[in-house]
Amino acid sequence: MCDLEALDHIFDSYNITSVVHLAGLKAVGESVKNPIKYYHNNLYCLINLVECMNTHSVKSLVLSSSACVYGDPEEIPLKETSAKQIPVSPYGKTKMMMEMILEDLAKSDNSWEIISLRYFNPIGAHPTYLLGENPIGIPNNLMPYIAKVAAGELEKLTIFGDDWDTPDGFGVRDYVHVVDLAEGHRLALSHLRSGYQVYNLGGGVGYSVMEVVNAFQKVTGRDIPYVISERRGGDVNTLVADTSKAIEELGWNPQYSNIEQMCLDHWNYWKIHSEKIKTK
């Protein structure tokens, strides 16, 4: 998407009527270490995309945004109208800037139809276990990191901080099953209308890192060795969604909200696709 000529060729080659923009760099920790990489990639790709869409008169767009736009929030759960703090990480700042760009675009031209979906933490796998998450190296997200440790691919899980302002001292996040997330996109496409809209997509329940580790161990029977490290730059205490707007306006009805089921789906995918497990 950073190659405008290649992007233009795609629009010339296919009858595109709407776009779901999922591409982008997304690791909070990496963005703190290499912010320019994130600003260049995420913002430049978006500008290329909307310029190309405009040239081809394609003005229906669903953006993959993030709960990171809320920064370190003062109120929980988070509504779309909650006061946004300055995001803690450069990644979060790129998502906020992307939303600002699209909101300004929609205000300048009412033929644009744009929805930003603010993801919380997608986990799980498709029930067929043909589609799931298997990152190369040390994962940046909790669930694939736990799965790699459970599979024996990594020795132990590193937990970033046990001194957060939460009930058990571990960071709290809201987890949404990837299948429910996909359904949210389908519904967003069918509810596009003139202007700019925002929806939270999350599970609506907060779980600490340790609660997720314990749930994974319970449903899989695998031990997850871990070590406590210092807090990671860009992280915050708690992020939990109020998803009532998506439920009421989009008709979104999450089917996989149980954390244990989400852990089990993720692990079942790994049991099929992890070479380490296959050879045990």
Coordinates of C-alpha atoms in Angstrom, one line a residue:
M1 CA 0.0 0.0 0.0
C2 CA 3.0 2.3 0.2
D3 CA 3.4 1.8 -3.6
L4 CA 0.7 4.1 -5.1
E5 CA 1.3 2.8 -8.6
A6 CA 0.7 -0.8 -7.6
L7 CA -2.3 0.2 -5.6
D8 CA -3.7 2.1 -8.5
H9 CA -3.2 -1.0 -10.7
I10 CA -5.3 -3.1 -8.3
F11 CA -8.2 -0.6 -8.5
D12 CA -7.9 -0.6 -12.3
S13 CA -8.0 -4.4 -12.4
Y14 CA -11.0 -5.1 -10.2
N15 CA -14.5 -3.8 -9.7
I16 CA -13.9 -2.5 -6.1
T17 CA -16.9 -0.9 -4.4
S18 CA -15.7 -0.7 -0.8
V19 CA -12.5 -1.2 1.2
V20 CA -11.8 -2.7 4.6
H21 CA -8.4 -1.3 5.6
L22 CA -6.6 -3.8 7.8
A23 CA -3.0 -3.3 6.8
G24 CA -0.5 -1.7 9.1
L25 CA 2.2 -2.2 11.7
K26 CA 0.7 -2.9 15.1
A27 CA 3.2 -3.8 17.8
V28 CA 3.1 -1.3 20.7
G29 CA 6.5 -2.1 22.1
E30 CA 8.2 -2.0 18.6
S31 CA 6.5 1.4 17.9
V32 CA 8.2 2.9 21.0
K33 CA 11.6 1.7 19.8
N34 CA 11.1 2.7 16.2
P35 CA 8.4 5.4 16.0
I36 CA 9.3 6.8 12.5
K37 CA 8.8 3.3 11.0
Y38 CA 5.2 3.4 12.4
Y39 CA 4.4 7.0 11.4
H40 CA 5.7 6.5 7.9
N41 CA 4.0 3.1 7.2
N42 CA 0.6 3.6 8.9
L43 CA 0.0 7.2 7.8
Y44 CA 1.5 7.1 4.4
C45 CA -0.4 3.9 3.5
L46 CA -3.7 5.4 4.6
I47 CA -3.1 8.6 2.6
N48 CA -2.2 6.5 -0.5
L49 CA -5.3 4.4 -0.1
V50 CA -7.8 7.3 0.2
E51 CA -6.2 9.2 -2.7
C52 CA -6.4 6.1 -4.8
M53 CA -10.0 5.4 -3.7
N54 CA -10.9 9.0 -4.5
T55 CA -9.4 8.7 -8.0
H56 CA -11.5 5.7 -8.7
S57 CA -14.6 7.0 -7.1
V58 CA -14.7 4.4 -4.4
K59 CA -15.7 6.2 -1.2
S60 CA -16.9 3.4 1.2
L61 CA -14.3 2.5 3.8
V62 CA -14.1 0.5 7.0
L63 CA -10.9 1.2 9.1
S64 CA -9.2 -1.2 11.5
S65 CA -8.6 1.2 14.4
S66 CA -7.6 0.4 18.0
A67 CA -8.6 1.0 21.7
C68 CA -5.1 2.6 21.9
V69 CA -6.7 5.8 20.8
Y70 CA -8.2 6.2 24.3
G71 CA -4.7 6.5 25.8
D72 CA -4.5 5.8 29.5
P73 CA -8.2 6.3 30.2
E74 CA -9.8 7.8 33.3
E75 CA -13.1 5.9 32.9
I76 CA -13.9 2.2 32.4
P77 CA -15.7 0.8 30.4
L78 CA -14.9 2.9 27.4
K79 CA -17.6 4.4 25.2
E80 CA -17.0 5.8 21.8
T81 CA -17.7 9.2 23.4
S82 CA -15.2 8.7 26.2
A83 CA -12.6 11.5 26.5
K84 CA -9.6 10.4 24.5
Q85 CA -6.2 10.9 26.2
I86 CA -3.1 11.3 24.1
P87 CA -2.1 7.7 23.2
V88 CA 0.8 6.3 25.2
S89 CA 2.5 4.6 22.2
P90 CA 3.5 5.8 18.7
Y91 CA 1.3 3.0 17.4
G92 CA -1.7 4.4 19.2
K93 CA -0.9 7.9 18.0
T94 CA -0.9 6.7 14.4
K95 CA -4.3 5.2 14.9
M96 CA -5.6 8.4 16.4
M97 CA -4.1 10.4 13.5
M98 CA -5.7 8.0 11.0
E99 CA -9.1 8.5 12.6
M100 CA -8.6 12.3 12.5
I101 CA -7.6 12.1 8.8
L102 CA -10.7 10.1 7.9
E103 CA -13.0 12.3 10.0
D104 CA -11.7 15.4 8.3
L105 CA -12.1 13.7 4.9
A106 CA -15.7 12.8 5.6
K107 CA -16.5 16.4 6.7
S108 CA -14.9 17.8 3.6
D109 CA -16.9 15.5 1.2
N110 CA -20.2 14.0 2.2
S111 CA -20.0 11.4 -0.5
W112 CA -17.6 9.5 1.7
E113 CA -18.9 6.7 3.9
I114 CA -16.5 5.8 6.7
I115 CA -16.6 3.6 9.8
S116 CA -13.7 3.2 12.2
L117 CA -13.8 0.0 14.3
R118 CA -11.8 0.3 17.5
Y119 CA -10.6 -3.2 18.3
F120 CA -9.7 -4.2 21.8
N121 CA -7.7 -7.5 21.9
P122 CA -8.6 -10.1 19.2
I123 CA -7.8 -13.7 20.1
G124 CA -9.0 -17.2 19.3
A125 CA -9.2 -18.9 15.9
H126 CA -11.7 -19.9 13.3
P127 CA -13.7 -23.0 14.5
T128 CA -12.4 -25.0 11.5
Y129 CA -8.9 -24.2 12.9
L130 CA -7.8 -23.5 9.4
L131 CA -7.3 -19.8 10.2
G132 CA -5.4 -18.5 13.3
E133 CA -2.4 -16.5 14.5
N134 CA 1.1 -18.0 14.4
P135 CA 3.6 -15.1 14.4
I136 CA 7.3 -15.6 13.6
G137 CA 9.7 -15.2 16.6
I138 CA 8.6 -13.8 19.9
P139 CA 5.0 -12.6 19.7
N140 CA 4.1 -9.1 20.6
N141 CA 0.6 -10.2 21.8
L142 CA -0.3 -12.2 24.8
M143 CA -2.2 -15.2 23.4
P144 CA 0.2 -16.3 20.8
Y145 CA 3.0 -15.8 23.3
I146 CA 1.3 -18.1 25.8
A147 CA 0.6 -20.6 23.0
K148 CA 4.3 -20.7 21.9
V149 CA 5.3 -21.4 25.5
A150 CA 2.6 -24.1 25.9
A151 CA 3.9 -25.7 22.7
G152 CA 7.5 -25.7 23.9
E153 CA 8.6 -23.3 21.2
L154 CA 9.5 -20.7 23.8
E155 CA 10.9 -21.4 27.3
K156 CA 8.7 -19.0 29.3
L157 CA 6.3 -16.1 29.0
T158 CA 7.5 -12.7 29.9
I159 CA 4.9 -10.6 31.8
F160 CA 5.6 -6.9 31.7
G161 CA 4.9 -5.6 35.2
D162 CA 3.0 -6.9 38.2
D163 CA 2.6 -3.5 39.8
W164 CA -0.2 -2.1 37.8
D165 CA -3.1 -0.3 39.4
T166 CA -5.4 -3.3 39.1
P167 CA -6.8 -5.8 41.5
D168 CA -4.0 -8.4 41.1
G169 CA -1.3 -6.0 39.9
F170 CA -1.3 -7.3 36.3
G171 CA -2.5 -5.3 33.3
V172 CA -6.2 -5.7 32.3
R173 CA -7.5 -6.0 28.8
D174 CA -10.7 -6.7 27.0
Y175 CA -10.6 -9.7 24.6
V176 CA -12.7 -10.3 21.6
H177 CA -12.9 -13.5 19.6
V178 CA -11.6 -13.1 16.0
V179 CA -14.8 -14.6 14.5
D180 CA -16.9 -12.0 16.4
L181 CA -14.5 -9.4 15.1
A182 CA -14.9 -10.5 11.5
E183 CA -18.7 -10.4 11.9
G184 CA -18.4 -6.8 13.1
H185 CA -16.7 -5.9 9.9
R186 CA -19.4 -7.5 7.8
L187 CA -22.0 -5.6 9.7
A188 CA -20.1 -2.4 9.4
L189 CA -19.9 -2.7 5.6
S190 CA -23.7 -3.1 5.5
H191 CA -24.3 0.0 7.7
L192 CA -22.1 2.5 5.9
R193 CA -23.7 5.8 5.3
S194 CA -22.6 9.3 4.5
G195 CA -20.2 10.7 7.1
Y196 CA -17.9 9.3 9.7
Q197 CA -18.8 6.8 12.5
V198 CA -16.9 5.0 15.2
Y199 CA -17.7 1.7 17.0
N200 CA -15.9 -0.3 19.8
L201 CA -15.5 -4.0 19.2
G202 CA -14.5 -5.9 22.3
G203 CA -15.8 -8.5 24.7
G204 CA -17.0 -6.0 27.3
V205 CA -15.2 -7.8 30.1
G206 CA -11.7 -7.1 31.5
Y207 CA -9.2 -9.9 32.3
S208 CA -5.8 -9.5 33.8
V209 CA -2.7 -11.1 32.2
M210 CA -2.6 -13.6 35.0
E211 CA -6.3 -14.5 34.6
V212 CA -5.7 -15.2 30.9
V213 CA -2.7 -17.4 31.8
N214 CA -4.8 -19.3 34.3
A215 CA -7.7 -19.8 31.9
F216 CA -5.3 -21.1 29.3
Q217 CA -3.7 -23.6 31.7
K218 CA -7.1 -24.7 32.9
V219 CA -8.6 -25.6 29.4
T220 CA -5.4 -27.0 27.9
G221 CA -3.7 -28.7 30.8
R222 CA -0.4 -27.1 29.8
D223 CA 1.8 -25.4 32.3
I224 CA 2.9 -21.8 31.3
P225 CA 6.2 -20.9 33.0
Y226 CA 6.6 -17.1 33.3
V227 CA 8.9 -14.4 34.5
I228 CA 8.0 -10.9 35.6
S229 CA 9.8 -8.2 33.8
E230 CA 9.7 -4.4 34.0
R231 CA 6.7 -2.6 32.5
R232 CA 6.8 -2.3 28.7
G233 CA 6.8 1.2 27.2
G234 CA 3.5 2.1 25.7
D235 CA 1.3 -0.1 27.9
V236 CA -1.5 1.2 30.2
N237 CA -3.4 -0.2 33.2
T238 CA -6.8 -1.1 31.9
L239 CA -8.7 -1.1 28.6
V240 CA -12.3 -2.4 28.6
A241 CA -15.0 -1.7 26.0
D242 CA -18.6 -0.6 26.3
T243 CA -19.9 -2.3 23.1
S244 CA -23.5 -1.2 23.5
K245 CA -23.4 1.1 20.5
A246 CA -22.2 -1.7 18.1
I247 CA -24.8 -4.0 19.5
E248 CA -27.7 -1.5 19.2
E249 CA -26.8 0.2 15.9
L250 CA -25.0 -2.6 13.9
G251 CA -26.9 -5.5 15.4
W252 CA -23.6 -7.0 16.5
N253 CA -24.1 -10.1 18.7
P254 CA -20.8 -11.7 19.9
Q255 CA -21.1 -15.5 20.1
Y256 CA -17.7 -16.3 21.6
S257 CA -17.3 -14.1 24.6
N258 CA -16.1 -16.8 27.1
I259 CA -12.4 -16.4 27.8
E260 CA -11.9 -20.1 28.3
Q261 CA -13.5 -20.8 24.9
M262 CA -11.3 -18.2 23.3
C263 CA -8.2 -19.8 24.8
L264 CA -9.3 -23.3 23.8
D265 CA -9.9 -22.2 20.2
H266 CA -6.5 -20.6 20.0
W267 CA -4.9 -23.8 21.4
N268 CA -6.8 -26.1 19.1
Y269 CA -5.4 -24.1 16.1
W270 CA -1.9 -24.5 17.5
K271 CA -2.3 -28.2 18.1
I272 CA -3.0 -28.6 14.4
H273 CA -0.4 -26.2 13.0
S274 CA 2.5 -26.2 15.4
E275 CA 5.3 -28.3 14.1
K276 CA 6.8 -28.6 17.6
I277 CA 3.6 -30.3 18.9
K278 CA 3.3 -32.5 15.8
T279 CA 6.7 -34.1 16.4
K280 CA 6.2 -34.7 20.1

